[in-house]
Coordinates of C-alpha atoms in Angstrom, one line a residue:
Chain A
X24 CA 11.8 -42.3 -44.2
X25 CA 15.0 -41.8 -46.3
X26 CA 16.2 -44.4 -48.7
X27 CA 19.4 -46.2 -47.8
X28 CA 19.6 -48.6 -50.7
X29 CA 18.4 -47.7 -54.1
X30 CA 18.4 -50.4 -56.8
X31 CA 17.7 -49.1 -60.4
X32 CA 17.0 -51.3 -63.4
X33 CA 19.4 -53.9 -62.0
X34 CA 19.7 -57.0 -64.2
X35 CA 21.9 -60.0 -64.5
X36 CA 22.4 -62.6 -67.2
X37 CA 25.0 -65.2 -66.5
X38 CA 27.6 -66.2 -69.1
X39 CA 25.6 -69.5 -69.5
X40 CA 22.7 -67.3 -70.9
X41 CA 20.6 -67.8 -67.8
X42 CA 18.7 -64.6 -66.9
X43 CA 18.7 -64.5 -63.1
X44 CA 17.4 -60.9 -62.8
X45 CA 15.1 -59.0 -65.1
X46 CA 15.5 -55.2 -64.6
X47 CA 14.7 -54.7 -60.9
X48 CA 13.8 -51.5 -59.1
X49 CA 13.7 -51.4 -55.4
X50 CA 14.2 -48.8 -52.7
X51 CA 15.0 -49.9 -49.2
X52 CA 14.3 -47.5 -46.4
X53 CA 16.7 -46.5 -43.7
X54 CA 16.1 -48.7 -40.6
X55 CA 13.5 -51.1 -41.9
X56 CA 13.5 -54.9 -41.9
X57 CA 12.8 -56.0 -45.5
X58 CA 12.1 -59.6 -46.3
X59 CA 12.8 -60.9 -49.8
X60 CA 10.7 -63.9 -50.5
X61 CA 10.8 -66.2 -53.5
X62 CA 11.1 -69.8 -54.5
X63 CA 14.5 -71.4 -55.0
X64 CA 16.3 -70.0 -58.0
X65 CA 14.1 -66.9 -58.1
X66 CA 17.1 -64.6 -58.0
X67 CA 17.2 -63.6 -54.3
X68 CA 20.8 -64.6 -53.8
X69 CA 21.9 -63.1 -57.1
X70 CA 20.3 -59.8 -56.1
X71 CA 22.1 -59.8 -52.8
X72 CA 25.4 -60.9 -54.3
X73 CA 25.3 -58.0 -56.8
X74 CA 24.7 -55.4 -54.1
X75 CA 27.5 -56.9 -52.0
X76 CA 30.0 -57.0 -54.9
X77 CA 30.3 -60.7 -55.4
X78 CA 28.5 -60.8 -58.7
X79 CA 28.9 -58.3 -61.5
X80 CA 25.7 -56.8 -62.7
X81 CA 24.8 -56.9 -66.4
X82 CA 23.0 -53.6 -66.2
X83 CA 21.5 -51.0 -63.9
X84 CA 22.9 -49.4 -60.8
X85 CA 22.8 -49.6 -57.0
X86 CA 23.4 -46.8 -54.5
X87 CA 24.2 -47.9 -50.9
X88 CA 23.8 -44.9 -48.6
X89 CA 24.4 -42.7 -51.6
X90 CA 27.5 -44.5 -52.8
X91 CA 27.5 -46.3 -56.2
X92 CA 28.5 -49.9 -55.6
X93 CA 30.8 -50.0 -58.6
X94 CA 32.3 -46.5 -58.9
X95 CA 32.5 -45.8 -55.2
X96 CA 32.8 -49.4 -54.1
X97 CA 34.9 -48.8 -51.0
X98 CA 32.5 -46.4 -49.4
X99 CA 29.5 -48.5 -50.4
X100 CA 30.9 -51.8 -49.1
X101 CA 32.0 -50.3 -45.8
X102 CA 28.3 -49.7 -45.2
X103 CA 27.3 -53.3 -46.0
X104 CA 27.5 -56.5 -44.1
X105 CA 26.7 -59.9 -45.6
X106 CA 25.9 -63.2 -44.0
X107 CA 25.7 -65.6 -46.9
X108 CA 23.5 -68.7 -47.1
X109 CA 26.3 -71.3 -47.2
X110 CA 28.3 -71.9 -44.0
X111 CA 31.8 -70.9 -45.0
X112 CA 34.3 -70.3 -42.2
X113 CA 38.0 -70.6 -41.6
X114 CA 38.1 -73.8 -39.7
X115 CA 41.6 -73.3 -38.2
X116 CA 41.1 -69.8 -36.9
X117 CA 39.8 -68.8 -33.5
X118 CA 36.5 -67.0 -33.3
X119 CA 38.1 -63.8 -32.0
X120 CA 40.8 -63.9 -34.8
X121 CA 38.3 -64.3 -37.6
X122 CA 36.0 -61.5 -36.3
X123 CA 39.0 -59.2 -35.9
X124 CA 40.1 -60.1 -39.4
X125 CA 36.7 -59.2 -40.8
X126 CA 36.8 -55.8 -39.1
X127 CA 40.2 -55.0 -40.6
X128 CA 39.3 -56.3 -44.0
X129 CA 36.5 -53.9 -44.1
X130 CA 38.8 -51.0 -43.4
X131 CA 38.0 -50.4 -39.8
X132 CA 40.7 -49.8 -37.2
X133 CA 40.8 -52.3 -34.3
X134 CA 38.1 -51.8 -31.7
X135 CA 38.1 -54.5 -29.1
X136 CA 35.1 -53.1 -27.2
X137 CA 33.0 -53.4 -30.3
X138 CA 34.2 -56.9 -31.0
X139 CA 33.4 -58.0 -27.5
X140 CA 29.9 -56.5 -27.7
X141 CA 29.2 -58.3 -30.9
X142 CA 30.5 -61.6 -29.6
X143 CA 28.5 -61.2 -26.3
X144 CA 25.4 -60.3 -28.3
X145 CA 25.7 -63.6 -30.2
X146 CA 26.6 -65.6 -27.1
X147 CA 30.0 -66.3 -28.6
X148 CA 32.1 -64.6 -26.0
X149 CA 32.8 -67.8 -24.0
X150 CA 33.9 -69.5 -27.2
X151 CA 36.1 -66.6 -28.4
X152 CA 39.3 -68.6 -28.2
X153 CA 37.9 -71.8 -29.7
X154 CA 38.8 -72.9 -33.1
X155 CA 35.9 -72.5 -35.5
X156 CA 36.2 -76.2 -36.6
X157 CA 35.2 -77.3 -33.0
X158 CA 32.0 -75.3 -33.0
X159 CA 28.5 -76.7 -33.9
X160 CA 26.7 -75.6 -37.1
X161 CA 24.6 -73.2 -35.2
X162 CA 27.6 -71.6 -33.6
X163 CA 29.3 -71.3 -36.9
X164 CA 26.3 -69.5 -38.2
X165 CA 26.7 -67.1 -35.3
X166 CA 30.3 -66.6 -36.1
X167 CA 29.4 -65.6 -39.7
X168 CA 26.9 -63.0 -38.3
X169 CA 29.6 -61.7 -35.9
X170 CA 32.0 -61.4 -38.9
X171 CA 29.3 -59.4 -40.8
X172 CA 28.7 -57.1 -37.9
X173 CA 32.4 -56.6 -37.0
X174 CA 32.7 -53.4 -39.1
X175 CA 29.5 -51.8 -37.9
X176 CA 27.6 -51.9 -41.2
X177 CA 24.5 -49.8 -41.8
X178 CA 22.9 -52.3 -44.0
X179 CA 22.9 -56.0 -43.2
X180 CA 22.1 -58.8 -45.6
X181 CA 21.0 -62.1 -44.1
X182 CA 20.7 -64.7 -46.8
X183 CA 18.5 -67.5 -45.4
X184 CA 19.8 -66.8 -41.8
X185 CA 17.8 -69.5 -40.2
X186 CA 18.0 -72.3 -42.7
X187 CA 18.8 -75.4 -40.8
X188 CA 19.2 -73.8 -37.4
X189 CA 17.3 -74.9 -34.3
X190 CA 14.4 -73.1 -32.7
X191 CA 16.4 -71.5 -30.0
X192 CA 18.9 -70.0 -32.4
X193 CA 16.2 -68.8 -34.7
X194 CA 14.5 -66.9 -31.8
X195 CA 17.9 -65.5 -30.8
X196 CA 18.4 -64.4 -34.4
X197 CA 15.1 -62.6 -34.5
X198 CA 15.9 -60.8 -31.2
X199 CA 19.2 -59.8 -32.6
X200 CA 17.7 -58.5 -35.8
X201 CA 15.3 -56.4 -33.8
X202 CA 18.1 -55.0 -31.6
X203 CA 20.0 -54.1 -34.8
X204 CA 17.0 -52.3 -36.1
X205 CA 16.8 -50.3 -32.8
X206 CA 20.4 -49.3 -33.5
X207 CA 19.3 -48.0 -36.9
X208 CA 20.7 -50.9 -38.9
X209 CA 18.7 -51.7 -42.0
X210 CA 18.2 -55.5 -42.4
X211 CA 17.4 -57.2 -45.6
X212 CA 16.7 -60.9 -45.2
X213 CA 15.8 -63.7 -47.5
X214 CA 14.0 -66.6 -46.1
X215 CA 12.1 -69.8 -46.9
X216 CA 10.3 -69.6 -43.6
X217 CA 7.5 -67.3 -44.4
X218 CA 6.6 -67.3 -40.7
X219 CA 9.9 -65.5 -40.2
X220 CA 9.0 -62.7 -42.6
X221 CA 5.6 -62.5 -41.0
X222 CA 7.1 -62.2 -37.6
X223 CA 9.9 -59.8 -38.4
X224 CA 9.5 -57.8 -41.6
X225 CA 8.2 -54.3 -42.0
X226 CA 8.0 -54.7 -45.8
X227 CA 8.0 -57.7 -48.0
X228 CA 9.2 -58.2 -51.6
X229 CA 8.3 -61.3 -53.6
X230 CA 10.7 -62.2 -56.3
X231 CA 9.8 -64.8 -58.9
X232 CA 11.9 -65.9 -62.0
X233 CA 14.1 -62.8 -61.6
X234 CA 11.2 -60.4 -61.4
X235 CA 10.0 -58.5 -58.3
X236 CA 6.3 -59.1 -58.5
X237 CA 5.2 -57.5 -55.2
X238 CA 6.7 -54.9 -52.8
X239 CA 4.4 -54.0 -50.0
X240 CA 4.1 -53.2 -46.4
X241 CA 3.7 -56.6 -44.7
X242 CA 0.5 -55.6 -42.9
X243 CA -1.0 -54.0 -46.0
X244 CA -0.1 -57.0 -48.0
X245 CA -1.8 -59.3 -45.5
X246 CA -4.9 -57.1 -45.5
X247 CA -5.0 -56.8 -49.2
X248 CA -4.4 -60.4 -50.1
X249 CA -5.4 -62.0 -46.9
X250 CA -8.4 -64.2 -46.7
X251 CA -10.2 -65.1 -43.5
X252 CA -11.5 -68.5 -42.7
X253 CA -14.4 -69.4 -40.5
X254 CA -14.4 -72.9 -39.0
X255 CA -17.7 -74.2 -37.6
X256 CA -17.4 -77.2 -35.3
X257 CA -20.5 -79.2 -35.8
X258 CA -22.3 -81.1 -33.1
X259 CA -23.1 -84.0 -35.5
X260 CA -21.0 -84.8 -38.5
X261 CA -22.5 -84.2 -41.9
X262 CA -21.9 -86.6 -44.8
X263 CA -22.6 -83.8 -47.4
X264 CA -23.2 -80.1 -47.6
X265 CA -27.0 -79.5 -47.9
X266 CA -28.0 -78.0 -51.2
X267 CA -29.6 -75.0 -49.5
X268 CA -26.1 -73.9 -48.4
X269 CA -25.0 -73.7 -52.0
X270 CA -24.8 -69.9 -51.9
X271 CA -21.7 -70.2 -49.7
X272 CA -18.4 -71.8 -50.8
X273 CA -18.2 -74.3 -48.0
X274 CA -16.0 -77.3 -47.4
X275 CA -16.4 -80.2 -45.1
X276 CA -13.4 -81.1 -43.0
X277 CA -12.4 -83.5 -40.2
X278 CA -14.7 -86.3 -41.4
X279 CA -17.7 -84.0 -41.7
X280 CA -17.4 -82.6 -38.2
X281 CA -16.2 -79.2 -39.4
X282 CA -17.5 -76.7 -41.9
X283 CA -15.0 -74.4 -43.4
X284 CA -16.0 -71.1 -45.0
X285 CA -13.4 -68.8 -46.6
X286 CA -14.3 -65.2 -47.0
X287 CA -12.9 -61.8 -47.9
X288 CA -12.1 -60.0 -44.7
X289 CA -12.3 -56.6 -46.3
X290 CA -15.8 -57.1 -47.9
X291 CA -18.7 -55.2 -46.4
X292 CA -20.8 -58.3 -46.4
X293 CA -18.9 -61.3 -45.1
X294 CA -21.9 -63.5 -45.5
X295 CA -21.5 -64.9 -42.0
X296 CA -24.8 -63.8 -40.4
X297 CA -27.0 -65.3 -43.1
X298 CA -24.9 -68.5 -43.1
X299 CA -25.4 -68.9 -39.4
X300 CA -29.2 -68.2 -39.7
X301 CA -29.4 -70.7 -42.5
X302 CA -27.7 -73.4 -40.4
X303 CA -30.1 -72.7 -37.6
X304 CA -33.1 -73.0 -39.9
X305 CA -31.7 -76.3 -41.2
X306 CA -31.3 -77.5 -37.6
X307 CA -27.6 -78.0 -38.0
X308 CA -26.2 -77.5 -34.5
X309 CA -22.7 -76.4 -33.8
X310 CA -20.5 -76.3 -30.7
X311 CA -17.9 -73.8 -31.6
X312 CA -16.8 -71.1 -34.1
X313 CA -13.5 -69.7 -34.9
X314 CA -12.1 -67.3 -37.5
X315 CA -8.6 -67.3 -38.7
X316 CA -6.6 -65.0 -41.0
X317 CA -4.6 -66.6 -43.8
X318 CA -0.9 -66.5 -43.1
X319 CA 1.7 -64.8 -45.2
X320 CA 2.6 -68.2 -46.3
X321 CA -0.8 -68.8 -47.9
X322 CA -0.5 -65.4 -49.6
X323 CA 3.0 -66.2 -50.8
X324 CA 1.9 -69.5 -52.2
X325 CA -1.1 -68.1 -54.0
X326 CA 1.0 -65.2 -55.4
X327 CA 3.7 -67.4 -56.7
X328 CA 1.3 -70.0 -58.1
X329 CA -1.1 -67.5 -59.6
X330 CA 1.8 -66.0 -61.5
X331 CA 2.9 -69.4 -62.6
X332 CA -0.5 -70.1 -64.1
X333 CA -0.6 -66.7 -65.7
X334 CA 2.8 -67.3 -67.3
X335 CA 1.8 -70.7 -68.5
Chain B
X14 CA 50.7 -44.4 -52.8
X15 CA 48.1 -43.4 -50.3
X16 CA 45.5 -43.1 -53.1
X17 CA 46.4 -46.6 -54.2
X18 CA 46.3 -48.1 -50.7
X19 CA 43.1 -46.7 -49.3
X20 CA 42.5 -49.6 -47.1
X21 CA 45.7 -50.3 -45.2
X22 CA 43.7 -52.2 -42.4
X23 CA 42.3 -54.5 -45.1
X24 CA 45.7 -55.2 -46.6
X25 CA 47.2 -55.8 -43.1
X26 CA 44.3 -58.1 -42.1
X27 CA 44.9 -60.3 -45.1
X28 CA 48.6 -60.3 -44.7
X29 CA 48.3 -61.2 -41.0
X30 CA 45.8 -63.9 -41.7
X31 CA 48.1 -65.5 -44.3
X32 CA 51.1 -65.2 -41.9
X33 CA 49.1 -66.8 -39.1
X34 CA 48.4 -69.8 -41.4
X35 CA 52.2 -70.1 -41.8
X36 CA 52.9 -69.6 -38.1
X37 CA 50.4 -72.3 -37.1
X38 CA 52.4 -74.8 -39.0
X39 CA 55.8 -73.1 -38.7
X40 CA 57.7 -76.2 -37.6
X41 CA 56.4 -78.3 -40.5
X42 CA 56.9 -75.3 -42.9
X43 CA 60.5 -74.8 -41.9
X44 CA 61.5 -78.3 -41.1
X45 CA 60.5 -79.9 -44.3
X46 CA 62.7 -77.7 -46.6
X47 CA 65.5 -77.8 -44.0
X48 CA 65.5 -81.6 -43.9
X49 CA 65.3 -82.0 -47.7
X50 CA 68.1 -79.4 -48.2
X51 CA 70.3 -81.1 -45.6
X52 CA 69.7 -84.4 -47.5
X53 CA 70.9 -82.7 -50.7
X54 CA 74.0 -81.6 -48.9
X55 CA 74.7 -85.0 -47.4
X56 CA 74.2 -86.7 -50.8
X57 CA 75.6 -84.2 -53.2
X58 CA 77.9 -82.2 -51.0
X59 CA 79.6 -84.9 -48.9
X60 CA 79.0 -88.2 -50.7
X61 CA 79.3 -87.2 -54.3
X62 CA 80.7 -83.7 -53.9
X63 CA 84.0 -84.9 -52.5
X64 CA 84.7 -86.6 -55.8
X65 CA 83.7 -83.6 -57.8
X66 CA 86.2 -81.0 -59.0
X67 CA 85.7 -77.4 -58.0
X68 CA 83.3 -75.4 -60.2
X69 CA 84.8 -72.1 -61.2
X70 CA 86.9 -72.2 -58.1
X71 CA 84.1 -73.0 -55.8
X72 CA 83.8 -76.4 -53.9
X73 CA 80.9 -78.4 -55.3
X74 CA 79.0 -78.4 -52.0
X75 CA 79.0 -74.7 -51.9
X76 CA 78.4 -74.4 -55.6
X77 CA 74.9 -76.0 -55.3
X78 CA 73.7 -73.8 -52.4
X79 CA 72.3 -70.9 -54.5
X80 CA 70.5 -73.3 -56.8
X81 CA 69.0 -75.2 -53.9
X82 CA 67.8 -72.0 -52.3
X83 CA 66.2 -71.1 -55.7
X84 CA 64.6 -74.5 -55.9
X85 CA 62.9 -74.0 -52.6
X86 CA 62.0 -70.4 -53.4
X87 CA 60.2 -71.4 -56.6
X88 CA 58.2 -74.2 -55.2
X89 CA 57.4 -72.6 -51.8
X90 CA 56.4 -69.2 -53.4
X91 CA 54.2 -71.0 -55.9
X92 CA 52.5 -73.3 -53.5
X93 CA 52.1 -70.8 -50.7
X94 CA 50.5 -68.1 -52.9
X95 CA 48.4 -70.5 -54.9
X96 CA 47.1 -72.2 -51.8
X97 CA 46.5 -68.9 -50.1
X98 CA 44.0 -67.8 -52.8
X99 CA 42.7 -71.2 -53.8
X100 CA 41.7 -72.3 -50.3
X101 CA 39.1 -69.5 -49.7
X102 CA 37.7 -70.3 -53.2
X103 CA 37.4 -74.0 -52.1
X104 CA 35.9 -73.3 -48.7
X105 CA 33.7 -70.5 -49.9
X106 CA 35.1 -67.9 -47.6
X107 CA 36.2 -65.9 -50.6
X108 CA 32.8 -64.2 -50.4
X109 CA 34.2 -62.0 -47.7
X110 CA 37.2 -60.8 -49.7
X111 CA 35.0 -60.1 -52.8
X112 CA 32.5 -58.1 -50.8
X113 CA 35.1 -56.2 -48.9
X114 CA 36.3 -52.6 -49.7
X115 CA 39.6 -54.0 -50.8
X116 CA 41.1 -53.1 -54.1
X117 CA 42.7 -55.8 -56.4
X118 CA 46.1 -54.1 -55.8
X119 CA 45.6 -54.4 -52.0
X120 CA 44.5 -58.0 -52.2
X121 CA 47.4 -59.0 -54.4
X122 CA 49.9 -57.1 -52.3
X123 CA 48.7 -58.8 -49.2
X124 CA 48.5 -62.4 -50.6
X125 CA 51.7 -62.1 -52.6
X126 CA 53.5 -60.2 -49.9
X127 CA 52.6 -62.9 -47.3
X128 CA 53.6 -65.8 -49.6
X129 CA 56.9 -64.0 -50.5
X130 CA 57.7 -63.3 -46.9
X131 CA 57.4 -67.0 -46.1
X132 CA 59.6 -68.0 -49.0
X133 CA 62.2 -65.4 -48.1
X134 CA 62.3 -66.6 -44.5
X135 CA 62.7 -70.2 -45.8
X136 CA 65.4 -69.1 -48.2
X137 CA 67.3 -67.5 -45.3
X138 CA 66.8 -70.6 -43.1
X139 CA 68.2 -72.8 -45.9
X140 CA 71.1 -70.4 -46.3
X141 CA 71.8 -70.7 -42.6
X142 CA 71.5 -74.5 -42.8
X143 CA 73.9 -74.6 -45.7
X144 CA 76.5 -72.6 -43.8
X145 CA 76.6 -75.4 -41.3
X146 CA 77.7 -77.9 -44.1
X147 CA 79.8 -75.9 -46.4
X148 CA 82.0 -72.8 -46.4
X149 CA 79.8 -70.0 -47.8
X150 CA 81.0 -66.9 -49.4
X151 CA 78.6 -64.2 -50.5
X152 CA 80.2 -61.8 -52.9
X153 CA 77.3 -59.4 -53.3
X154 CA 75.1 -59.7 -50.2
X155 CA 72.7 -56.9 -51.1
X156 CA 72.2 -58.2 -54.7
X157 CA 71.7 -61.6 -53.2
X158 CA 69.0 -60.4 -50.8
X159 CA 67.4 -58.3 -53.6
X160 CA 67.3 -61.3 -56.0
X161 CA 65.9 -63.5 -53.2
X162 CA 63.1 -61.1 -52.5
X163 CA 62.3 -60.2 -56.1
X164 CA 62.3 -63.9 -57.2
X165 CA 60.0 -64.8 -54.2
X166 CA 57.6 -62.0 -55.1
X167 CA 57.6 -62.9 -58.8
X168 CA 56.9 -66.6 -58.2
X169 CA 54.3 -65.7 -55.5
X170 CA 52.6 -63.6 -58.1
X171 CA 52.7 -66.5 -60.5
X172 CA 51.4 -68.8 -57.7
X173 CA 48.5 -66.4 -57.2
X174 CA 47.5 -66.8 -60.8
X175 CA 47.8 -70.6 -60.5
X176 CA 45.6 -70.4 -57.4
X177 CA 42.9 -68.4 -59.2
X178 CA 43.0 -70.7 -62.2
X179 CA 43.0 -74.0 -60.3
X180 CA 39.7 -75.8 -60.1
X181 CA 40.9 -78.5 -57.8
X182 CA 43.8 -79.5 -55.6
X183 CA 45.3 -81.6 -58.4
X184 CA 45.6 -78.5 -60.6
X185 CA 47.4 -76.7 -57.8
X186 CA 50.0 -79.4 -57.9
X187 CA 50.3 -79.6 -61.7
X188 CA 52.4 -76.5 -62.2
X189 CA 54.9 -77.0 -59.4
X190 CA 55.3 -80.8 -60.2
X191 CA 55.1 -80.9 -63.9
X192 CA 56.7 -77.6 -64.9
X193 CA 58.8 -76.1 -62.1
X194 CA 60.6 -79.2 -60.8
X195 CA 61.9 -80.3 -64.1
X196 CA 62.8 -76.8 -65.2
X197 CA 64.7 -76.3 -62.0
X198 CA 66.5 -79.6 -62.1
X199 CA 67.5 -78.9 -65.7
X200 CA 68.2 -75.3 -64.9
X201 CA 71.6 -75.8 -63.4
X202 CA 71.0 -76.3 -59.7
X203 CA 73.6 -79.1 -59.7
X204 CA 75.8 -78.1 -62.6
X205 CA 77.0 -75.2 -64.6
X206 CA 75.6 -75.2 -68.1
X207 CA 79.2 -74.6 -69.2
X208 CA 79.7 -78.3 -68.5
X209 CA 77.2 -79.3 -71.1
X210 CA 77.8 -80.2 -74.7
X211 CA 77.2 -77.2 -77.0
X212 CA 73.9 -78.6 -78.2
X213 CA 72.5 -79.1 -74.7
X214 CA 73.9 -75.8 -73.6
X215 CA 71.9 -74.0 -76.4
X216 CA 68.9 -76.0 -75.5
X217 CA 69.3 -75.0 -71.8
X218 CA 69.2 -71.4 -72.8
X219 CA 65.5 -71.8 -73.5
X220 CA 64.9 -72.7 -69.9
X221 CA 64.1 -69.4 -68.0
X222 CA 65.2 -71.0 -64.7
X223 CA 68.8 -71.1 -66.0
X224 CA 68.9 -67.3 -66.0
X225 CA 67.5 -67.0 -62.5
X226 CA 69.9 -69.5 -61.0
X227 CA 72.8 -68.1 -62.8
X228 CA 72.1 -64.6 -61.5
X229 CA 71.6 -65.8 -58.0
X230 CA 74.8 -67.8 -58.1
X231 CA 76.6 -64.7 -59.4
X232 CA 75.6 -62.9 -56.2
X233 CA 77.4 -65.6 -54.2
X234 CA 80.5 -66.4 -56.3
X235 CA 80.7 -63.5 -58.7
X236 CA 80.5 -65.8 -61.7
X237 CA 77.4 -66.1 -64.0
X238 CA 76.8 -68.8 -66.6
X239 CA 74.8 -66.3 -68.7
X240 CA 74.9 -62.5 -68.9
X241 CA 73.6 -60.9 -65.8
X242 CA 71.6 -58.3 -67.6
X243 CA 69.8 -60.9 -69.6
X244 CA 69.0 -62.7 -66.3
X245 CA 67.6 -59.6 -64.8
X246 CA 65.7 -58.9 -68.0
X247 CA 64.1 -62.4 -67.7
X248 CA 63.1 -61.9 -64.1
X249 CA 61.6 -58.5 -64.8
X250 CA 59.9 -59.7 -67.9
X251 CA 58.3 -62.6 -66.0
X252 CA 57.2 -60.3 -63.3
X253 CA 55.6 -58.0 -65.8
X254 CA 53.8 -60.8 -67.5
X255 CA 52.4 -62.1 -64.2
X256 CA 51.4 -58.6 -63.1
X257 CA 49.6 -58.1 -66.4
X258 CA 47.7 -61.4 -66.1
X259 CA 46.7 -60.6 -62.5
X260 CA 45.4 -57.2 -63.7
X261 CA 43.4 -59.0 -66.4
X262 CA 42.0 -61.5 -63.8
X263 CA 40.6 -58.7 -61.7
X264 CA 39.4 -56.7 -64.6
X265 CA 37.4 -59.6 -65.9
X266 CA 36.7 -61.3 -62.6
X267 CA 38.0 -64.6 -64.1
X268 CA 37.2 -67.5 -61.9
X269 CA 36.6 -65.2 -59.0
X270 CA 33.3 -63.5 -59.9
X271 CA 30.3 -64.3 -62.0

């Protein structure tokens, strides 16, 4: 797959002396959905803002579809659409006027058919003549997405697109992102809802204190760092774990009625069969078993916290 | 020019957006200056003006018209242009302008062009209002129009700088209220500086507004308080300074970009 966005040694130190980005290298592939994860203040928004031209980089370079974002900013920016994190809209404008404005601003000649398509896709068509100030927060968010799509960008940045939106809109948003990908649009999103990245992303990047610590296919990341968990529902609750089970890292949960065993899913020997045999020998009866993979969220938390410990 | 304006759609979009803002409140925008100007005519033209002698052969009521138009032109250009760029900074919608393939020149032309357009329209409306109250005579109509447009553009450019600089609504008001209003009132809107004592006259010559009003009044009545060339030099100089500051703002990203 070809690279649509190439970030080389990109760094940013603000005038206050705060280093928001240490030199970052990242290639985004044409047509993928890339999720950028990281705690608050990690540098996600700074990274996006530099690529979109809102923040001036301190060093490094970015090519958007082959165009340097500084030297050839017009061509680069025409390819990029941005939906920022903060809701910022022109309250007094109508939906239609503001979306038309965005298309013109990005150097595209008027195309009412495209605008109608975008507004319909976002369920905004009925509201097209309403003033933005009369819309709900979720609708305003849709308006911002419509503005970002008005000029038919090839790369779309969604900075926390679903922060503070209801479940329905979030689902709509996911559907929209998938449709965009089908049309060949590359989507880069930041999110706090790891569930969202897990659901949507092809690849995941984790950024921490201005450093990109992991960039990986989501599935590979989950396989590599994922743990599995076996939950054994006991017939009779235990007060403590018998000493003969010491070979397994077990935990008691739900007031002693569940035994939890975490294991490495990739290991040849998961340790499950001997554990079950041992339970049988001890006469510990169980009603149910289930295994569960750790979520991207667990992986993310462990990644970020491991690094914190390492840094400390 | 085509190399400089590579994104005419962008320029036009901003210009239209700004004009739409003006048209949404067109009645307030036009009525306020028309009412205040009419009040000036009632008070200074009719009530006081009838007791005033002619100024350089011009009835007093007619004499104050160019100055009143300039007064509106200064304040409206300043506030329109400063508000136009300050408001997106305030609401956060500036992100879109900053991330758009729009060059600084295009952005300035659009914002300043829209602000200047509004002021010129207002200036003409005031001129029309004035003609209802006093007999008007315009000796150099093209020069008058040229000065009107260029002054509006210059003060809109100045307003753009104020809008970028301002960190709050109070600061937006500071320059028009604290600097422009006194300079204009003392700049000969209501009198000719020839009427002042020599000391005050010399002092007045340090007020740049004197030169602008003098030149504009010349275009009406063919009489200038100060040398016309000096006036034009002042206007061009002020324009050049503003243009240089705007260039610097975009080069450094001052208060627009981190």
